[in-house]
Amino acid sequence: MRIAVLLFIVGFSIQAQSAIWRVGPALQLKTIHAALEKSSKGDTIIVTSGLYQEGNIRIGKSVVIIGEGESTVDGQNKFEVFTIESNNVTIRNLKITNTGVSSLSDLAAIGAENVRGLYISNNVIDNAFFGIHLANCKTSTVENNILTSRSIDELHTGNGIHLWKCQSITINNNKITKHRDGIYLEFVTDSFITNNVSEDNLRYGLHFMFSHNDEYSGNTFKNNGAGIAVMYSRGVKMFRNHFMENWGSTAFGLLLKEISESRIERNVFYKNTVAIYLEGCSRSHFSLNEFRENGFALKLQANCDDNVFEKNNFIANSFDLGTNGSMTLNTINKNYWDKYSGYDLNGDGLGDVPFHPVSMYAMIVEKMPTSIMLWRSFLVFLLDRTEKVIPVVTPENLRDDVPVMTSYDINS
Amino acid sequence: MMRIVKYVALDILRNRFVVLYTLFLLLVTVTMFSIEGNSDKAILSLLNIILMVVPLVSIIFTTIHFFNSYEFIELLLSQPINRRSIFLSEYLAIATALCASYVVGVGLPITFFNPSIDTVYMIISGLLLTFVFVSLAFCAAVLTRDKAKGIGIALLFWFYFSLIYDGLILYVIYSFNDYPLEKVTLALISLNPVDLARIIILLKLDISALMGYTGAFYKQFFGSGLGIAYSIGMLGLWAGLPLILSLRRFRMKDI
């Protein structure tokens, strides 16, 4: 038995013994292509400083490719740079630039299809059409990459990190700017999207559809053309993200369409035109989020049901809540509203009278957007006050029965 | 002319009312900033008060003062001075006194609490509003010889611009909601000095609300240097036109 184990270990270590190939303009191996041809499974290719213009590089073996110094791989504005066709490939520490632009295929700096066990990290991807494009991949990690594109228009700019039909992927600590969508996921499940920064993208900072049971935490989405839009997914978990400065007529801090059974917690929404817009969402839980200085903090369409909003902070928003109907199928409870003017006689920290977060003028603006022009005029002040005394237009049941008197510390 | 301005202005400054007005503004401003930790919010609360109080005080005080100094004006008219310079001196004196109150009562404390570009807009629009409503008050005052009637007309002006006009705009928006109304409302807003002043300040502060669907359009217009120049120009026009009209009437008037 012992011998068998020993033999196994020895056999394994022999198998795992891998060669290291060095590539460089002054070395014997001048191109990555040549190194790939010589290498076998499990080998490491070190790409030393230099400029490599080799067209499309197909990786058909499980190899580790590591950049050393200033090694730049250039796609000459024509090609997809790396195409990964094998499992367990690692690409690290490279600078990849100038991919081609095509309207027929999604040319990427690093593209992969039908593989697993990829590790893509510490790369700088510049001026790419698509940055990292994974299709039908599993159990892979993309981290610490910096992706920048040229932000021309939506047709000629691709997505930063684009995942299609993937499973168990970790996207961690990447910085994506000036792409079309920062992070785009379609049919991606059981994945972790953490600590990324996605800003100044043409369309969405984060965009996903049909992607169930994914977790998004610690990300920052800032100043993207249309904010964040996520659709048709369930089991979405969003924790500790920052949604900031998504301004404009069609921008949303977070647009949720047909999202169900999800948890949105401890996020910060700061200075968005609309912080969260919900349409057709069900059974989701929103707690300990902070809404600060947004135009609308929440726009809750009447086709949402069974959602719970509790323990959130609403501070200095122009409107706290907007809605388009009188049906109330959601629960709003124990939030902090800076506009609350009630009292707390028994001192238990809970307000004694309910708070109605929908102001009359929010209803009017929802119906007639042009009337925003009269915002904060004396007339509007009078209308809001009258409505508070005798509610006619605003939904009577849409209220927080036990608003809290002091704001929550969402970081504790 | 400058001598008349000097005498009238000194007379007004000696008047207890202007001192009270200054103290009131000072008190309100300091209180707002002391209560509200967030200076943006303090400015917004202050905005509501300024849009109400400054026009009201300007228009009522000016009308009353004009009627009270009728005898003084009659006396001046018996001298070899033309009506135009008497009228303009009265105007300048009152406007200067009220502007001084505003600067001391609001301008200085907010510059102290919140020195920023918003503050500059706040001060400019308050000053312009003072000029506009002093002009309107002169209009009301020359329309009639009866003091009570004059004050009534002045109050009506204030009501119209602070409340009734906005109601009319809201009605127009409501009635023609199916049409693109952005440019129409823009034009309508220009016809009300109080709205103009409000929007100048609001675009600097409450920007996220105004950036909604149609807000982007307004932002594009009012946010640009041209838009700001346009609003200030319109306010200037609002101060100038009533003044010219009332001056013409005053010159013809049988005192």
XYZ file of C-alpha atoms in Angstrom:
667
model
C 0.000 0.000 0.000
C 2.756 2.400 1.031
C 4.608 1.659 -2.137
C 1.516 2.260 -4.128
C 1.110 5.684 -2.501
C 4.769 6.471 -3.045
C 4.557 5.430 -6.641
C 1.508 7.573 -7.060
C 3.233 10.632 -5.587
C 6.358 10.110 -7.649
C 4.317 9.545 -10.753
C 2.334 12.679 -10.059
C 5.388 14.808 -9.510
C 6.948 13.570 -12.704
C 3.798 14.436 -14.537
C 3.644 17.864 -12.884
C 7.208 18.660 -13.770
C 6.899 21.464 -16.227
C 9.278 23.359 -18.433
C 9.755 27.095 -18.558
C 10.057 28.796 -21.936
C 11.327 32.328 -22.212
C 10.245 34.472 -25.111
C 11.899 37.734 -26.095
C 13.070 39.728 -29.119
C 16.708 38.955 -28.268
C 16.166 35.368 -27.151
C 16.062 32.137 -29.083
C 12.290 32.016 -28.980
C 11.176 35.238 -30.626
C 7.431 34.769 -30.683
C 4.742 33.505 -28.361
C 3.577 31.323 -31.240
C 6.917 29.527 -31.345
C 6.905 29.006 -27.597
C 3.389 27.596 -27.709
C 4.424 25.113 -30.356
C 7.361 23.851 -28.297
C 5.574 23.755 -24.992
C 3.472 20.970 -23.679
C 0.721 20.753 -21.122
C 1.518 22.470 -17.831
C 4.463 24.479 -19.109
C 5.133 28.101 -18.326
C 5.874 30.687 -20.995
C 7.538 33.854 -19.773
C 7.109 36.776 -22.136
C 9.928 39.230 -21.529
C 9.897 42.938 -22.357
C 9.121 43.796 -25.940
C 6.424 44.358 -28.509
C 4.753 41.256 -29.944
C 2.687 41.600 -33.088
C 1.657 38.070 -33.968
C -1.905 38.370 -35.159
C -4.275 35.995 -33.450
C -2.651 33.727 -30.827
C -4.570 30.504 -30.243
C -3.805 28.703 -27.015
C -4.644 25.031 -27.445
C -2.681 23.693 -24.456
C -2.958 24.156 -20.724
C -0.124 26.632 -20.274
C 0.752 29.539 -18.036
C 1.660 32.743 -19.853
C 3.306 35.381 -17.712
C 4.563 38.782 -18.746
C 7.873 40.000 -17.394
C 8.639 43.702 -17.472
C 7.047 45.726 -20.250
C 5.716 43.050 -22.549
C 3.035 44.296 -24.927
C 1.010 42.069 -27.193
C -0.480 44.101 -30.028
C -3.504 43.104 -32.122
C -2.680 45.722 -34.776
C -6.347 46.800 -34.865
C -7.166 43.624 -36.831
C -7.187 40.539 -34.671
C -8.484 38.993 -31.530
C -5.272 38.792 -29.512
C -5.575 35.634 -27.389
C -8.077 32.901 -28.135
C -8.127 30.282 -25.408
C -9.208 26.823 -26.532
C -7.916 24.713 -23.683
C -8.729 24.259 -20.005
C -6.554 25.572 -17.166
C -4.857 28.413 -19.005
C -3.350 31.280 -17.058
C -2.588 34.699 -18.530
C -0.857 37.125 -16.205
C 0.883 40.406 -16.158
C 0.637 41.225 -19.862
C -0.218 44.407 -21.638
C -2.617 43.713 -24.491
C -3.528 46.462 -26.934
C -5.355 47.320 -30.158
C -7.737 44.495 -30.938
C -9.679 44.551 -34.171
C -13.199 45.895 -34.404
C -15.791 43.804 -36.149
C -19.523 43.779 -36.394
C -19.590 40.071 -37.206
C -17.570 38.589 -34.361
C -16.808 39.824 -30.876
C -13.055 40.308 -31.133
C -11.528 40.478 -27.667
C -8.172 41.020 -26.047
C -8.669 37.667 -24.356
C -11.408 35.403 -25.650
C -12.303 31.917 -24.469
C -14.940 29.404 -25.368
C -16.045 26.074 -23.889
C -13.229 25.852 -21.337
C -12.736 25.807 -17.586
C -10.134 26.682 -14.990
C -8.932 29.941 -16.529
C -6.968 32.425 -14.477
C -6.645 35.873 -16.007
C -5.004 38.400 -13.758
C -2.954 41.580 -13.528
C -3.259 42.387 -17.211
C -3.551 45.848 -18.656
C -5.900 45.838 -21.625
C -5.869 48.985 -23.657
C -7.889 50.101 -26.635
C -9.717 46.807 -27.012
C -13.051 46.182 -28.704
C -14.124 43.578 -26.169
C -11.813 43.252 -23.186
C -12.255 39.775 -21.776
C -14.853 37.623 -23.492
C -15.793 34.262 -21.972
C -18.401 32.059 -23.615
C -19.628 28.829 -22.066
C -16.833 28.754 -19.481
C -16.781 27.368 -15.973
C -14.905 27.841 -12.698
C -12.595 30.609 -13.821
C -11.162 33.739 -12.252
C -10.657 37.171 -13.744
C -8.947 39.542 -11.366
C -6.835 42.676 -10.944
C -7.077 43.641 -14.601
C -7.294 47.199 -15.881
C -9.422 47.603 -18.996
C -9.750 50.800 -20.978
C -11.359 51.301 -24.342
C -11.770 54.242 -26.640
C -15.416 55.038 -26.039
C -16.367 56.007 -29.610
C -19.995 54.987 -29.926
C -22.098 52.008 -28.948
C -21.503 50.210 -32.250
C -17.736 50.492 -32.288
C -17.045 49.878 -28.637
C -17.438 46.488 -27.003
C -17.998 45.393 -23.435
C -15.218 45.324 -20.851
C -15.798 41.942 -19.295
C -18.355 39.985 -21.291
C -19.633 36.633 -20.031
C -22.092 34.473 -21.897
C -23.481 31.219 -20.521
C -20.886 30.815 -17.802
C -20.925 29.255 -14.389
C -18.959 29.795 -11.167
C -16.797 32.652 -12.368
C -15.058 35.094 -10.031
C -14.574 38.628 -11.300
C -12.584 40.468 -8.701
C -10.886 43.824 -8.386
C -10.905 44.859 -12.036
C -11.064 48.441 -13.220
C -13.089 49.029 -16.360
C -13.484 52.361 -18.108
C -14.763 53.727 -21.401
C -16.205 50.482 -22.706
C -19.791 50.034 -23.857
C -20.945 48.012 -20.850
C -18.408 47.674 -18.059
C -19.429 44.180 -17.018
C -21.947 42.281 -19.119
C -23.386 38.944 -18.045
C -25.917 36.812 -19.878
C -26.932 33.350 -18.641
C -24.238 33.473 -15.965
C -24.946 31.635 -12.740
C -23.389 31.090 -9.325
C -20.704 33.697 -9.876
C -19.022 36.336 -7.741
C -18.505 39.878 -8.969
C -16.544 41.659 -6.281
C -14.569 44.838 -5.675
C -14.596 46.018 -9.270
C -14.642 49.633 -10.357
C -16.671 50.363 -13.457
C -16.876 53.981 -14.490
C -17.344 56.308 -17.455
C -18.693 53.549 -19.661
C -20.865 54.478 -22.633
C -23.910 52.492 -21.641
C -24.127 50.456 -18.465
C -21.612 50.000 -15.686
C -23.063 46.564 -15.028
C -25.598 44.836 -17.214
C -26.952 41.352 -16.713
C -29.831 39.208 -17.850
C -30.986 35.703 -17.024
C -28.175 35.431 -14.499
C -29.314 33.713 -11.369
C -27.764 33.336 -7.936
C -24.842 35.668 -8.503
C -23.303 37.834 -5.823
C -22.159 41.410 -6.405
C -20.289 43.002 -3.554
C -17.961 45.894 -2.906
C -18.170 47.193 -6.462
C -18.230 50.846 -7.451
C -20.302 51.946 -10.425
C -19.807 55.564 -11.210
C -20.865 57.994 -13.908
C -21.922 55.457 -16.531
C -24.049 56.605 -19.471
C -27.172 54.796 -18.376
C -26.152 53.582 -14.915
C -26.810 49.940 -14.087
C -29.556 47.823 -15.637
C -30.247 44.287 -14.578
C -33.091 42.138 -15.781
C -34.866 38.807 -15.694
C -32.863 37.235 -12.876
C -33.545 35.715 -9.514
C -31.465 35.168 -6.429
C -29.360 38.266 -7.032
C -27.290 39.345 -4.045
C -25.930 42.878 -3.998
C -23.951 43.927 -0.949
C -21.879 47.014 -0.142
C -21.773 48.398 -3.659
C -21.541 52.081 -4.494
C -23.813 53.453 -7.194
C -22.743 57.001 -7.839
C -23.368 59.977 -10.069
C -25.367 58.256 -12.779
C -26.983 61.385 -14.132
C -29.163 62.023 -17.104
C -32.554 61.568 -18.587
C -32.175 57.819 -19.065
C -29.707 57.003 -16.283
C -30.532 54.922 -13.262
C -28.405 54.121 -10.268
C -29.879 50.642 -10.425
C -32.654 49.588 -12.762
C -34.268 46.330 -11.703
C -36.601 44.718 -14.189
C -38.225 41.376 -13.438
C -35.870 40.611 -10.579
C -37.100 38.268 -7.894
C -36.025 36.654 -4.648
C -33.026 38.926 -4.374
C -31.256 40.751 -1.595
C -29.970 44.300 -1.956
C -28.171 45.294 1.230
C -25.776 47.895 2.580
C -25.336 49.649 -0.749
C -24.778 53.366 -1.108
C -26.686 55.310 -3.755
C -25.298 58.803 -4.152
C -26.363 61.535 -6.564
C -28.225 59.483 -9.134
C -31.148 60.829 -11.113
C -33.099 57.763 -9.999
C -31.369 55.597 -7.396
C -33.421 52.411 -7.795
C -36.102 51.907 -10.411
C -38.163 48.758 -9.919
C -40.387 47.241 -12.536
C -42.035 43.858 -12.154
C -39.883 42.874 -9.180
C -41.075 40.419 -6.602
C -40.142 38.959 -3.254
C -36.927 40.927 -2.914
C -35.442 42.377 0.215
C -33.899 45.831 0.458
C -32.275 46.716 3.736
C -29.607 48.945 5.250
C -29.049 50.830 2.021
C -28.261 54.492 2.029
C -29.938 56.827 -0.449
C -28.293 60.212 -0.438
C -28.881 63.256 -2.633
C -30.680 61.447 -5.444
C -33.435 62.917 -7.612
C -35.762 60.028 -6.848
C -34.517 57.546 -4.250
C -36.975 54.858 -5.308
C -39.295 54.595 -8.250
C -41.559 51.725 -7.421
C -43.859 50.792 -10.279
C -47.201 49.368 -9.270
C -46.431 45.995 -10.877
C -43.930 45.136 -8.117
C -45.136 42.927 -5.313
C -44.049 41.410 -2.022
C -40.840 43.413 -1.809
C -39.637 44.527 1.590
C -37.872 47.819 2.217
C -36.623 48.091 5.732
C -33.945 49.863 7.720
C -32.788 52.037 4.840
C -31.587 55.615 5.174
C -33.218 58.243 2.992
C -31.230 61.448 3.245
C -31.453 64.673 1.222
C -33.195 63.173 -1.797
C -35.401 65.475 -3.845
C -38.135 62.834 -3.845
C -38.000 59.754 -1.640
C -40.488 57.599 -3.471
C -42.324 57.797 -6.753
C -44.988 55.419 -7.983
C -47.475 55.189 -10.816
C -50.511 53.619 -9.201
C -52.500 53.373 -6.029
C -51.994 49.646 -5.410
C -49.664 48.840 -2.571
C -48.327 45.307 -2.485
C -44.961 46.025 -0.888
C -43.855 46.448 2.684
C -42.039 49.577 3.803
C -40.933 49.457 7.373
C -38.573 50.958 9.936
C -36.688 53.191 7.532
C -35.027 56.462 8.378
C -36.489 59.412 6.451
C -34.898 62.801 6.912
C -38.189 64.394 5.821
C -40.095 62.746 8.687
C -41.545 65.361 10.999
C -43.316 63.080 13.494
C -42.538 62.538 17.156
C -41.541 59.743 19.500
C -43.312 60.158 22.836
C -42.246 56.934 24.544
C -38.632 57.300 23.430
C -38.242 53.849 21.876
C -36.588 55.311 18.760
C -39.630 54.620 16.579
C -41.844 57.424 15.322
C -45.408 57.346 16.637
C -47.158 58.461 13.462
C -46.730 56.868 10.022
C -44.675 58.539 7.320
C -45.983 58.897 3.768
C -42.917 58.881 1.543
C -44.802 59.696 -1.665
C -45.302 63.433 -1.868
C -48.088 64.798 -4.009
C -45.654 66.577 -6.225
C -43.764 63.341 -6.852
C -47.016 61.967 -8.275
C -47.511 65.052 -10.421
C -43.949 64.928 -11.734
C -44.358 61.227 -12.520
C -47.397 62.024 -14.662
C -46.188 65.308 -16.112
C -42.394 65.483 -16.165
C -42.421 69.065 -17.430
C -43.858 70.240 -14.143
C -40.495 69.657 -12.461
C -39.955 73.298 -13.422
C -42.164 74.388 -10.527
C -40.291 72.283 -7.962
C -39.759 74.131 -4.681
C -42.070 76.986 -5.559
C -44.534 78.293 -3.010
C -47.432 76.723 -4.889
C -45.866 73.269 -4.706
C -45.170 73.739 -1.024
C -48.847 74.548 -0.431
C -50.019 71.596 -2.534
C -47.780 69.169 -0.652
C -48.938 70.499 2.714
C -52.611 70.281 1.783
C -52.148 66.756 0.507
C -50.456 65.747 3.756
C -53.493 66.843 5.747
C -56.085 65.308 3.440
C -54.540 62.692 1.108
C -56.401 62.562 -2.191
C -53.873 61.812 -4.922
C -51.158 59.919 -3.077
C -51.713 56.247 -2.223
C -52.947 56.190 1.354
C -51.535 52.743 2.134
C -48.052 53.343 0.815
C -46.519 54.364 4.087
C -43.926 53.540 6.691
C -45.849 52.761 9.863
C -42.846 52.814 12.169
C -40.220 55.184 10.802
C -37.126 55.379 12.986
C -35.906 58.643 14.474
C -32.149 58.262 13.899
C -30.304 57.023 10.837
C -28.727 53.578 10.662
C -25.019 52.975 10.498
C -24.907 50.821 7.392
C -21.268 49.848 7.800
C -21.621 48.170 11.162
C -29.921 113.908 -8.545
C -27.302 112.246 -6.342
C -28.184 114.674 -3.591
C -31.813 113.624 -3.644
C -30.733 109.965 -3.609
C -28.561 110.719 -0.603
C -31.319 112.438 1.362
C -33.965 109.822 0.598
C -31.602 106.953 1.327
C -30.539 108.508 4.643
C -34.179 109.025 5.493
C -34.969 105.386 4.771
C -31.962 104.067 6.657
C -33.062 106.119 9.661
C -36.440 104.463 9.362
C -36.773 101.647 11.883
C -38.453 99.339 9.400
C -35.386 98.753 7.252
C -33.324 97.974 10.347
C -35.961 95.480 11.458
C -35.978 93.892 7.996
C -32.206 93.532 8.106
C -32.314 92.003 11.566
C -35.060 89.614 10.509
C -33.080 88.388 7.502
C -29.956 88.085 9.611
C -31.780 86.088 12.250
C -33.367 83.742 9.732
C -30.099 83.100 7.893
C -28.049 82.465 11.011
C -30.759 80.221 12.471
C -31.023 78.170 9.279
C -27.312 77.526 9.199
C -27.183 76.738 12.896
C -30.065 74.244 12.776
C -29.163 72.501 9.534
C -25.838 70.715 9.571
C -25.906 70.312 5.792
C -25.267 73.716 4.233
C -26.971 72.741 0.968
C -30.154 72.028 2.874
C -29.841 75.282 4.767
C -29.585 77.168 1.501
C -32.664 75.371 0.180
C -34.706 76.268 3.250
C -33.430 79.797 3.000
C -34.407 79.852 -0.664
C -38.089 79.370 0.194
C -37.992 82.247 2.636
C -36.136 84.554 0.307
C -38.494 83.861 -2.583
C -41.409 84.803 -0.323
C -40.131 87.513 1.939
C -37.838 89.560 -0.271
C -40.489 90.302 -2.935
C -43.181 90.907 -0.324
C -41.177 93.312 1.786
C -39.734 95.079 -1.239
C -43.077 95.694 -2.865
C -45.043 96.681 0.255
C -42.347 98.871 1.777
C -41.757 100.683 -1.488
C -45.440 101.366 -2.070
C -45.986 102.665 1.453
C -42.846 104.745 1.319
C -43.849 106.256 -1.990
C -47.245 107.304 -0.695
C -45.784 108.613 2.554
C -43.286 110.766 0.737
C -45.875 112.286 -1.566
C -45.558 115.641 0.143
C -41.797 115.560 -0.141
C -42.133 114.749 -3.834
C -44.590 117.622 -4.262
C -42.130 119.913 -2.569
C -39.346 118.781 -4.863
C -41.574 119.256 -7.883
C -41.989 122.912 -6.999
C -38.209 123.248 -7.452
C -36.547 123.473 -10.856
C -35.813 119.767 -11.035
C -37.285 117.555 -13.746
C -39.650 114.754 -12.842
C -37.427 112.102 -14.289
C -34.573 112.691 -11.910
C -36.883 112.962 -8.898
C -38.503 109.654 -9.797
C -35.252 107.852 -10.522
C -33.681 109.207 -7.345
C -36.566 107.845 -5.315
C -36.173 104.513 -7.050
C -32.430 104.310 -6.602
C -32.611 105.341 -2.974
C -35.186 102.729 -2.009
C -33.599 99.957 -4.060
C -30.171 100.721 -2.613
C -31.478 100.708 0.941
C -33.292 97.381 0.498
C -30.323 95.840 -1.292
C -28.065 96.945 1.534
C -30.418 95.232 3.993
C -30.309 92.082 1.907
C -26.543 92.081 1.652
C -26.110 92.607 5.390
C -28.942 90.272 6.393
C -28.363 87.397 3.980
C -25.314 88.016 1.813
C -22.689 88.407 4.512
C -23.785 85.516 6.745
C -24.103 82.987 3.907
C -20.756 84.000 2.506
C -19.398 83.371 5.968
C -21.137 79.995 6.439
C -20.889 78.666 2.907
C -18.445 80.475 0.636
C -19.154 78.915 -2.774
C -20.539 79.633 -6.217
C -24.095 78.776 -5.038
C -23.837 81.627 -2.587
C -22.943 84.050 -5.357
C -26.022 83.025 -7.348
C -28.145 83.297 -4.247
C -26.982 86.859 -3.580
C -27.288 87.979 -7.199
C -30.793 86.607 -7.625
C -31.929 88.106 -4.294
C -30.622 91.512 -5.317
C -32.259 91.275 -8.727
C -35.549 90.265 -7.124
C -35.340 93.341 -4.889
C -34.878 95.575 -7.933
C -37.733 93.880 -9.803
C -40.221 94.243 -6.983
C -39.254 97.815 -6.196
C -39.996 98.571 -9.865
C -43.317 96.789 -9.671
C -44.147 98.730 -6.523
C -43.535 102.003 -8.325
C -45.843 100.741 -11.026
C -48.531 100.056 -8.441
C -47.941 103.405 -6.758
C -48.282 105.580 -9.848
C -51.402 103.791 -10.988
C -53.523 105.373 -8.290
C -53.598 108.273 -5.864
C -55.287 106.248 -3.141
C -52.833 104.677 -0.700
C -55.021 101.691 0.218
C -55.698 100.947 -3.413
C -51.982 101.235 -4.203
C -51.052 98.755 -1.525
C -53.817 96.489 -2.753
C -52.418 96.529 -6.276
C -48.924 95.873 -4.922
C -50.152 92.889 -2.934
C -51.929 91.604 -5.986
C -48.674 91.767 -7.930
C -46.951 89.758 -5.231
C -49.729 87.189 -5.099
C -49.768 86.884 -8.832
C -46.062 86.241 -9.199
C -45.622 84.032 -6.130
C -48.670 81.866 -6.421
C -51.264 82.492 -9.108
C -48.861 82.434 -12.036
C -47.409 79.048 -11.024
C -50.923 77.704 -10.721
C -51.621 78.860 -14.260
C -48.442 77.193 -15.534
C -49.419 73.970 -13.802
C -52.839 74.220 -15.438
C -51.277 74.715 -18.866
C -48.963 71.739 -18.340
C -51.876 69.632 -17.169
C -54.106 70.584 -20.101
C -51.507 70.135 -22.811
C -49.654 67.229 -21.284
C -49.774 65.232 -24.526
C -47.664 67.785 -26.361
C -43.947 68.468 -25.994
C -43.998 71.368 -23.584
C -40.326 71.887 -22.753
C -39.860 75.030 -24.790
C -43.265 76.415 -23.893
C -42.637 76.116 -20.170
C -39.241 77.650 -20.660
C -40.885 80.663 -22.275
C -43.602 80.788 -19.608
C -41.052 80.643 -16.804
C -39.273 83.657 -18.292
C -42.428 85.665 -17.733
C -42.161 85.349 -13.968
C -39.203 86.882 -12.115
C -39.761 84.764 -8.989
C -39.593 81.545 -11.005
C -36.495 82.738 -12.800
C -34.712 83.501 -9.553
C -35.759 80.147 -8.117
C -34.471 78.212 -11.105
C -31.132 80.006 -11.183
C -30.487 78.900 -7.604
C -32.096 75.480 -7.916
C -30.015 74.457 -10.894
C -26.958 75.015 -8.790
C -28.301 73.013 -5.849
C -31.015 70.490 -6.534
C -29.535 69.376 -9.771
C -30.387 65.702 -9.528
C -34.133 66.351 -9.423
C -34.047 68.599 -12.406
C -32.056 66.052 -14.346
C -35.052 63.751 -14.841
C -36.564 63.108 -18.228
C -37.246 66.692 -19.214
C -34.796 68.016 -16.689
C -31.903 67.298 -19.003
C -33.332 69.818 -21.438
C -33.623 72.548 -18.809
C -30.224 71.718 -17.466
C -28.764 72.050 -20.929
C -30.339 75.477 -21.266
C -30.086 76.988 -17.800
C -26.889 75.206 -16.872
C -24.935 76.851 -19.667
C -23.349 80.265 -19.342
C -25.789 81.483 -21.976
C -28.763 80.252 -19.919
C -27.527 82.012 -16.801
C -26.920 85.183 -18.807
C -30.399 84.852 -20.282
C -32.070 84.487 -16.859
C -30.158 87.401 -15.408
C -30.967 89.439 -18.518
C -34.655 88.601 -18.193
C -34.601 89.624 -14.540
C -32.941 92.878 -15.580
C -35.713 93.390 -18.101
C -38.248 92.716 -15.382
C -36.688 95.463 -13.301
C -36.333 97.878 -16.237
C -39.679 97.616 -18.028
C -42.040 98.395 -15.110
C -39.733 101.230 -14.118
C -39.842 102.801 -17.576
C -43.604 102.377 -17.774
C -44.187 103.927 -14.371
C -41.747 106.716 -15.152
C -43.731 107.575 -18.280
C -46.901 107.609 -16.311
C -45.355 109.694 -13.527
C -44.212 112.336 -16.028
C -47.725 112.749 -17.395
C -49.392 112.503 -14.056
C -51.372 115.287 -12.496
C -49.971 115.254 -8.974
